[in-house]
Amino acid sequence: MPENLETDICVIGAGSAGLSVAAGAVQMGARTVLIEKGRMGGDCLNYGCVPSKSMLVAGRAARAGRLAARMGIDYDPPRIDYGKVRLHVQGVIGAIEPNDSQERFEGLGVTVLRDAARFTGPREVAAGDKLIRARRFVVATGSRPMVPPIPGLDRVRYLTNETVFELDVLPRHLIVIGGRPIGCELGQAFRDLGAQVSIVEMAKIMPKDDPELVDVVRRRLTDHGVKLLETCKVAGVESSGEGVTAVLERDGETLRLEGSHLLLAAGRQPNVESLQLESAGVDYDRRGISTDDRLRTSNPKIYAAGDVAGGYQFTHMAGHHAGVVIKNALFRLPGKVERTAVPWVTFTDPELAQVGLTESMAREAGLTFKVLRWPFAENDRAQAEHETEGLAKLIVGKGGKILGAGIVGPAAGELIHPWVLAMANKLKIGAMAQYIAPYPTLGEVSKRAAGAYYTPKLFSARTRFLVRALLKLG
C-alpha cells in the first residue's frame, strides 16, 4: 500500500521555478513536498545557462590575444586543452550545485522525493510508493530540447544541450541545426575553442530579435569563422564514416555539409507527457500547460510555472513565476505575470539584450513611435577598450513612453537593466535622459540614446529664436 503524505503545497520539478517556490513556501510556514525525478537544479544548472555561459567565458579567454594585439600586447597562440575546459565547466556547476541540492532543501524543512510524479486525481499525486495530497500543487517540470522531424535523424548520433557538455574531445566540425540563441551561443563558443562550426537555420538567425541588432552579431560570428547557412532547410541527415552529413536545400539547390558532430538547437518542448494531467483536469497542448494571468490552470488548485507554462522560456521568468505563485497560492493575493517589461539576453560576443517591443513589433501593432539610436563608436569607454561595434536602440511612443529597448554590444546584458526598471515602473524617456551618468562608462550609451529624443527640439529654429530673444533682455 502506498504511503500517504498530507501537505500544504506540492511542487513537481526541482528546476528554477520549482526550487524558488519550494524555498519560499517552506520558509513562510507552509508544509512543502518537492518531487524531482532527475537532477536537482533542472536544465539551467546542469545543461543550460550555467554550463553554456561557462563555456562562452572559456571561448573569450581563448581569443583574448586578438584584442590584446590591437593594444600592442602579444600573446603566444592559445593552446587549448579541451579536457580542462570541460573540467572548468563542471567546476562552475559544482560550485553552484549546493544551493540547489536535496540536502539544502531538506535542511530548510522541505520533504524531497526523488521519483517521477503523476496525477491520480484532481488533488492527488503519486510518486514512487508515496501518494501526496495537497491543498495546492505547482507543476514546474520545465522543457527539453525539441527533436525536429528530420529524415535520417533516428539513424545518426546527435547532441543536444543535455549531452553536448559531456563531450571529452573538441569536435573537429560541429554542425548546429538551429540559429536561435542556444545555437548561436554554443556555436560561437566551440568556434573560439578551435572547432570548425557551421550553423544551419531555416529562417534567419535569432529571429525574435531586432534584425538591425542581429546584423551586428551576424558580422561578428562570421568574423570569428562561424559558417552561417541561413534560409536553409535540412532535408535529411546520414552517417558518413565517423561523422555525419547534413543534406540541405536552399533556393532550389541541394548542398551536402559534412561534419564530425551534430548539435540540435531547434527549439524546446514542455515536459508534460508523463504527468497524467487529464486525471487532474488540467488543460495543455504542445506549447505547454494553459494558465491564466495568475498561473492557475483549468484546475484552480493546480498552478504551472516556468517553461512548462509556455511563453518566455527564461530562468529569470521562472523566478518571476515563482513569486506570482507564492502570492496567489499562499497569500490569496491576485498577483499577475508581468508580460511587458520582460528582458532577454543572447550571450554571444557581442551580447544582444532586449526588453519590450522591437521596431517591427511596434510597427505591426500600429503604434506611433520614434526610433532612437546611439552607437558604441561614440562612447569613450568603448573606444578605450576597442569594443566599438554595436548600438543602443530605443522605441519611444507618444508622450515619451518607453515601448522597448535593445542593446547589442559589450556587456549588453548588464546595460539593459535600467531599461527594464524604467519600463516596469512606467518611467518616461526624460528620466533616462536626465540622470547623471558616470564618465567614462559603457552605460552612457543609454543616456545618450535617450537624450536624442530631445535633440530636434533643443536645436530647432524655434529654440534658437527663443535664446536670441532672451539674450537681448540682457
XYZ file of C-alpha atoms in Angstrom:
474
model
C 0.000 0.000 0.000
C 1.327 3.472 -0.847
C 2.282 5.784 1.994
C 0.016 8.831 2.226
C 1.505 12.301 2.687
C -0.629 15.303 3.565
C 0.902 18.686 2.795
C 0.051 22.300 2.060
C 1.894 22.645 -1.218
C 3.381 20.028 -3.521
C 5.879 21.162 -6.156
C 6.678 18.908 -9.123
C 10.054 19.738 -10.626
C 13.254 20.989 -8.977
C 14.355 23.446 -11.618
C 14.470 27.223 -11.258
C 10.726 27.748 -10.767
C 10.117 24.736 -8.558
C 13.072 25.378 -6.262
C 12.084 29.018 -5.801
C 8.501 28.090 -4.933
C 9.597 25.353 -2.525
C 12.169 27.520 -0.747
C 9.755 30.428 -0.418
C 6.807 28.306 0.700
C 8.601 26.334 3.417
C 10.283 29.428 4.868
C 6.887 31.118 5.058
C 5.480 28.302 7.113
C 3.839 26.025 4.545
C 4.349 22.266 4.683
C 6.108 21.582 1.387
C 6.802 18.489 -0.693
C 9.182 18.718 -3.669
C 9.290 15.949 -6.282
C 12.105 15.571 -8.824
C 12.868 12.528 -10.971
C 16.085 13.871 -12.483
C 18.900 16.140 -11.326
C 18.274 18.842 -8.750
C 18.690 22.270 -10.321
C 16.994 21.306 -13.553
C 18.048 22.409 -17.009
C 19.564 25.784 -16.121
C 22.154 24.471 -13.696
C 23.006 21.189 -15.373
C 22.513 21.671 -19.115
C 21.626 25.286 -19.855
C 22.571 28.714 -18.592
C 25.390 27.742 -16.248
C 27.445 25.395 -18.482
C 26.835 27.388 -21.667
C 27.949 30.685 -20.119
C 30.946 28.946 -18.549
C 31.958 27.680 -21.985
C 31.470 31.115 -23.521
C 33.842 32.550 -20.912
C 36.433 29.937 -21.892
C 35.969 30.889 -25.534
C 36.504 34.561 -24.756
C 39.692 33.714 -22.896
C 40.927 31.738 -25.908
C 40.637 34.737 -28.198
C 41.895 37.355 -25.733
C 45.129 37.633 -27.686
C 43.318 39.051 -30.717
C 42.131 42.075 -28.771
C 45.403 42.464 -26.893
C 47.342 42.636 -30.149
C 45.460 45.807 -31.069
C 46.882 47.404 -27.921
C 50.480 46.409 -28.517
C 50.443 43.267 -26.356
C 51.323 39.921 -27.913
C 50.411 36.504 -26.531
C 51.503 33.163 -27.859
C 48.756 31.411 -29.812
C 46.483 29.774 -27.218
C 46.989 26.087 -26.513
C 43.544 24.716 -25.689
C 43.152 21.619 -23.540
C 39.501 20.775 -24.088
C 39.538 18.257 -21.240
C 40.425 21.067 -18.841
C 37.799 23.318 -20.412
C 35.255 20.626 -19.606
C 36.562 20.482 -16.032
C 36.152 24.260 -15.801
C 32.503 23.957 -16.893
C 31.837 21.135 -14.448
C 33.591 23.096 -11.711
C 31.244 26.040 -12.126
C 28.244 23.698 -11.960
C 29.728 22.108 -8.841
C 30.219 25.477 -7.149
C 26.552 26.394 -7.629
C 25.136 22.911 -7.063
C 24.935 23.061 -3.235
C 22.405 25.893 -3.474
C 20.048 23.580 -5.381
C 20.848 20.343 -3.569
C 18.492 17.935 -1.881
C 20.450 18.399 1.349
C 19.893 22.142 1.365
C 16.166 21.857 0.787
C 15.732 19.139 3.353
C 17.625 21.405 5.721
C 15.018 24.078 5.081
C 12.293 21.599 6.015
C 11.158 20.504 2.552
C 10.229 16.850 2.037
C 12.143 15.898 -1.127
C 11.060 12.867 -3.154
C 13.358 11.665 -5.953
C 10.890 9.960 -8.248
C 8.576 10.538 -11.212
C 5.238 12.187 -10.397
C 1.840 11.563 -11.932
C -1.593 12.878 -11.047
C -4.078 10.269 -9.886
C -6.890 12.754 -9.299
C -7.623 16.484 -9.046
C -5.879 16.709 -5.637
C -3.570 13.693 -5.613
C -0.147 12.895 -6.976
C 1.681 9.576 -6.871
C 5.479 9.446 -6.691
C 7.027 6.022 -6.248
C 5.418 4.447 -3.191
C 4.062 7.789 -1.942
C 0.634 9.286 -2.509
C 0.644 13.038 -1.897
C -2.471 15.034 -1.134
C -2.007 18.790 -1.054
C -4.003 21.985 -0.772
C -2.155 23.359 -3.784
C 0.051 21.826 -6.477
C 2.661 23.553 -8.654
C 3.786 21.911 -11.893
C 7.273 23.152 -12.742
C 8.637 20.332 -14.876
C 10.386 22.591 -17.385
C 11.165 21.774 -21.001
C 13.568 19.687 -23.056
C 15.252 20.004 -26.453
C 12.903 19.516 -29.367
C 13.964 16.833 -31.815
C 12.801 18.029 -35.253
C 11.315 15.544 -37.750
C 14.400 15.340 -39.970
C 14.671 12.227 -42.159
C 17.525 10.001 -41.017
C 17.902 11.623 -37.601
C 16.952 8.391 -35.863
C 19.921 6.671 -37.508
C 22.714 9.080 -36.567
C 24.283 10.198 -33.329
C 23.386 13.723 -32.328
C 23.918 16.079 -29.415
C 21.569 18.414 -27.570
C 22.279 20.909 -24.808
C 21.711 17.988 -22.405
C 24.618 15.972 -23.821
C 26.989 18.409 -25.525
C 28.770 19.316 -22.287
C 29.652 15.652 -21.763
C 31.983 15.655 -24.784
C 35.530 14.875 -23.745
C 37.045 15.856 -27.094
C 36.679 19.022 -29.117
C 34.600 18.420 -32.262
C 36.532 18.738 -35.490
C 33.497 20.204 -37.275
C 30.303 20.879 -35.326
C 27.118 21.221 -37.375
C 24.498 23.151 -35.407
C 20.889 22.827 -36.538
C 19.119 25.939 -35.319
C 20.310 29.550 -35.265
C 18.402 30.705 -32.213
C 20.211 31.922 -29.077
C 21.333 28.455 -27.897
C 22.692 27.557 -31.319
C 24.499 30.862 -31.776
C 25.971 30.864 -28.271
C 27.279 27.312 -28.391
C 28.374 27.668 -31.991
C 30.493 30.703 -31.173
C 31.910 29.095 -28.021
C 33.059 25.955 -29.851
C 34.483 28.033 -32.691
C 36.508 30.168 -30.276
C 37.840 26.981 -28.693
C 39.115 25.800 -32.069
C 36.355 23.745 -33.659
C 35.084 24.332 -37.164
C 31.421 25.346 -36.799
C 28.515 25.604 -39.242
C 25.118 26.900 -38.103
C 22.119 25.921 -40.234
C 18.934 27.981 -39.788
C 15.677 27.577 -41.680
C 14.914 31.317 -41.440
C 17.338 33.988 -40.199
C 19.408 33.612 -37.057
C 17.880 34.942 -33.823
C 14.509 35.599 -35.470
C 12.819 37.084 -32.371
C 15.347 39.888 -32.016
C 15.581 43.217 -33.814
C 17.165 42.490 -37.240
C 19.317 45.638 -37.088
C 20.869 44.436 -33.834
C 21.160 40.845 -35.042
C 23.205 42.089 -38.002
C 25.962 43.094 -35.557
C 26.035 39.590 -34.071
C 25.936 38.040 -37.545
C 29.009 40.004 -38.629
C 30.923 39.003 -35.503
C 30.051 35.329 -35.860
C 31.252 35.411 -39.459
C 34.419 37.288 -38.480
C 35.139 34.590 -35.899
C 34.946 31.978 -38.625
C 31.492 30.544 -37.974
C 29.851 29.448 -41.228
C 26.242 30.662 -41.303
C 23.803 28.856 -43.577
C 20.564 30.834 -43.277
C 17.275 30.192 -45.090
C 18.391 26.562 -45.399
C 16.122 23.572 -44.941
C 17.611 20.367 -43.553
C 16.242 17.752 -45.949
C 17.933 14.869 -44.166
C 20.964 13.615 -42.275
C 23.068 10.498 -42.759
C 26.127 8.850 -41.310
C 29.411 9.351 -43.131
C 32.407 7.485 -41.798
C 32.833 8.522 -38.180
C 30.817 11.676 -38.712
C 27.545 12.935 -40.114
C 26.368 14.616 -43.303
C 23.514 17.105 -43.420
C 21.647 17.357 -46.705
C 20.496 20.945 -47.152
C 18.154 22.669 -49.581
C 18.337 26.358 -50.415
C 16.997 28.280 -53.391
C 16.345 25.050 -55.286
C 19.871 23.747 -54.758
C 20.950 20.747 -52.719
C 24.029 21.095 -50.521
C 25.894 18.428 -48.566
C 27.583 19.508 -45.367
C 29.943 17.020 -43.714
C 30.826 17.276 -40.038
C 32.144 15.263 -37.135
C 29.316 16.096 -34.707
C 25.705 17.217 -34.963
C 24.070 19.519 -32.379
C 20.304 20.061 -32.310
C 19.302 23.556 -31.166
C 15.982 23.960 -32.955
C 13.746 24.838 -30.007
C 12.269 23.279 -26.890
C 9.129 21.442 -25.848
C 7.372 21.244 -22.468
C 7.684 18.223 -20.195
C 4.059 17.169 -19.728
C 3.644 13.667 -21.169
C 4.166 11.540 -18.046
C 2.184 13.720 -15.627
C -1.250 12.302 -16.492
C -2.692 15.807 -16.377
C -6.013 14.531 -17.686
C -6.573 12.833 -14.332
C -6.346 16.224 -12.644
C -8.480 18.101 -15.168
C -5.566 20.215 -16.375
C -5.656 21.514 -19.964
C -2.474 21.547 -22.032
C -1.218 21.387 -25.608
C 2.111 21.170 -27.443
C 3.068 24.638 -26.173
C 2.613 23.710 -22.530
C 0.042 23.902 -19.744
C -2.681 26.508 -20.209
C -2.801 29.094 -17.409
C -4.435 32.416 -16.640
C -2.526 35.577 -15.694
C -2.208 34.239 -12.144
C -0.682 30.960 -13.400
C -3.725 28.935 -12.379
C -4.535 26.003 -14.614
C -8.020 24.784 -15.548
C -7.918 23.116 -12.110
C -7.741 26.161 -9.773
C -5.872 24.136 -7.126
C -3.031 23.493 -9.553
C -0.560 26.095 -10.821
C 2.053 25.863 -13.583
C 5.319 27.816 -13.543
C 8.442 28.126 -15.672
C 8.948 26.673 -19.146
C 6.066 24.208 -18.816
C 3.639 27.140 -18.637
C 4.645 28.277 -22.136
C 5.554 31.835 -23.059
C 9.041 33.169 -22.324
C 11.388 30.277 -21.545
C 13.942 32.080 -19.418
C 15.312 31.267 -15.983
C 14.505 34.773 -14.784
C 10.896 34.319 -15.877
C 10.769 31.063 -13.950
C 11.852 33.005 -10.866
C 9.205 35.635 -11.570
C 6.583 32.904 -11.958
C 7.572 31.534 -8.563
C 6.798 34.876 -6.953
C 3.407 35.028 -8.662
C 2.565 31.514 -7.455
C 3.582 32.323 -3.865
C 1.363 35.422 -3.851
C -1.630 33.503 -5.148
C -1.259 30.074 -3.564
C -0.165 31.153 -0.093
C -1.441 34.693 0.398
C -4.504 34.590 -1.879
C -3.291 37.847 -3.463
C -4.164 38.407 -7.143
C -0.580 38.625 -8.356
C -0.259 38.522 -12.133
C 2.500 37.650 -14.551
C 4.453 40.591 -15.983
C 4.353 40.402 -19.767
C 5.637 43.813 -20.854
C 8.927 44.538 -19.081
C 10.452 41.129 -19.776
C 14.130 41.212 -20.787
C 16.100 38.584 -22.651
C 19.775 38.304 -23.486
C 21.747 36.287 -26.004
C 25.259 35.906 -24.591
C 27.161 35.853 -27.843
C 30.042 38.251 -28.402
C 28.767 40.893 -28.652
C 25.823 40.306 -26.343
C 22.344 41.224 -27.529
C 19.764 42.293 -24.935
C 16.167 43.378 -25.405
C 13.142 44.387 -23.356
C 9.681 45.311 -24.559
C 8.831 45.901 -28.207
C 11.230 45.798 -31.128
C 10.789 48.203 -34.032
C 8.953 45.615 -36.121
C 6.670 44.678 -33.209
C 5.701 48.313 -32.680
C 5.026 48.758 -36.392
C 2.897 45.607 -36.573
C 0.898 46.857 -33.582
C 0.106 50.075 -35.486
C 1.734 52.289 -32.856
C 3.108 55.788 -33.390
C 6.718 55.816 -32.246
C 10.209 57.192 -32.682
C 13.393 55.169 -33.049
C 16.420 56.485 -31.153
C 19.942 55.135 -31.591
C 23.377 55.679 -30.119
C 26.431 53.735 -31.347
C 29.178 52.378 -29.110
C 31.617 54.011 -31.529
C 30.537 57.344 -29.954
C 31.259 56.076 -26.429
C 34.655 56.946 -24.977
C 34.901 53.882 -22.748
C 34.136 51.616 -25.703
C 36.862 53.355 -27.700
C 39.371 52.844 -24.876
C 38.530 49.132 -24.776
C 38.412 48.667 -28.577
C 34.813 47.447 -28.248
C 33.091 49.896 -30.546
C 30.801 47.629 -32.540
C 27.125 47.837 -31.635
C 24.493 50.328 -30.528
C 21.620 51.078 -28.212
C 18.242 51.311 -29.937
C 15.112 52.667 -28.283
C 11.455 52.549 -29.282
C 9.620 55.539 -27.793
C 5.891 56.170 -28.129
C 3.649 59.172 -27.619
C 4.452 61.387 -24.655
C 7.876 59.834 -24.223
C 6.548 56.400 -23.228
C 9.283 53.762 -23.438
C 7.952 50.908 -25.556
C 11.147 48.915 -25.875
C 14.922 48.959 -25.779
C 17.584 46.865 -27.433
C 21.337 46.911 -26.981
C 23.954 44.989 -28.908
C 27.498 45.422 -27.737
C 29.831 44.764 -24.811
C 28.007 43.904 -21.558
C 24.597 44.461 -23.159
C 23.040 42.086 -20.626
C 24.145 44.402 -17.830
C 23.293 47.616 -19.677
C 19.669 46.575 -20.274
C 18.879 46.632 -16.518
C 17.882 50.326 -16.221
C 15.565 49.983 -19.208
C 13.803 47.048 -17.567
C 13.425 49.112 -14.400
C 12.160 52.108 -16.363
C 9.525 50.086 -18.212
C 8.426 48.179 -15.106
C 7.881 51.485 -13.272
C 6.415 53.316 -16.280
C 9.148 55.959 -16.360
C 9.222 58.289 -19.353
C 12.200 58.804 -21.622
C 13.054 62.025 -19.775
C 14.028 60.085 -16.665
C 16.647 58.211 -18.656
C 17.891 61.324 -20.426
C 18.380 63.437 -17.303
C 20.121 61.179 -14.794
C 23.830 61.794 -14.188
C 25.866 59.004 -15.767
C 29.429 58.463 -14.503
C 32.146 59.023 -17.100
C 33.608 57.119 -18.828
C 31.237 54.162 -18.734
C 29.558 51.986 -21.317
C 26.220 52.838 -19.703
C 26.422 56.328 -21.199
C 25.115 54.872 -24.459
C 21.691 54.571 -22.801
C 21.680 58.177 -21.585
C 22.863 59.499 -24.936
C 20.294 57.463 -26.833
C 17.557 58.778 -24.530
C 18.834 62.328 -24.914
C 18.449 62.037 -28.679
C 14.684 62.202 -28.089
C 15.030 65.929 -27.301
C 17.657 66.851 -29.887
C 15.245 68.010 -32.631
C 13.532 70.441 -30.251
C 16.677 71.614 -28.459
C 18.430 72.627 -31.665
C 15.410 73.782 -33.641
C 14.908 77.210 -35.231
C 12.297 77.965 -32.583
C 14.760 77.294 -29.772
C 17.411 79.476 -31.422
C 14.884 82.310 -31.784
C 13.924 81.990 -28.111
C 17.556 82.024 -26.963
C 18.360 85.132 -29.045
C 15.291 86.883 -27.698
C 16.223 86.107 -24.087
C 19.785 87.257 -24.642
C 18.528 90.624 -25.867
C 16.880 91.120 -22.490
C 20.347 91.328 -21.010
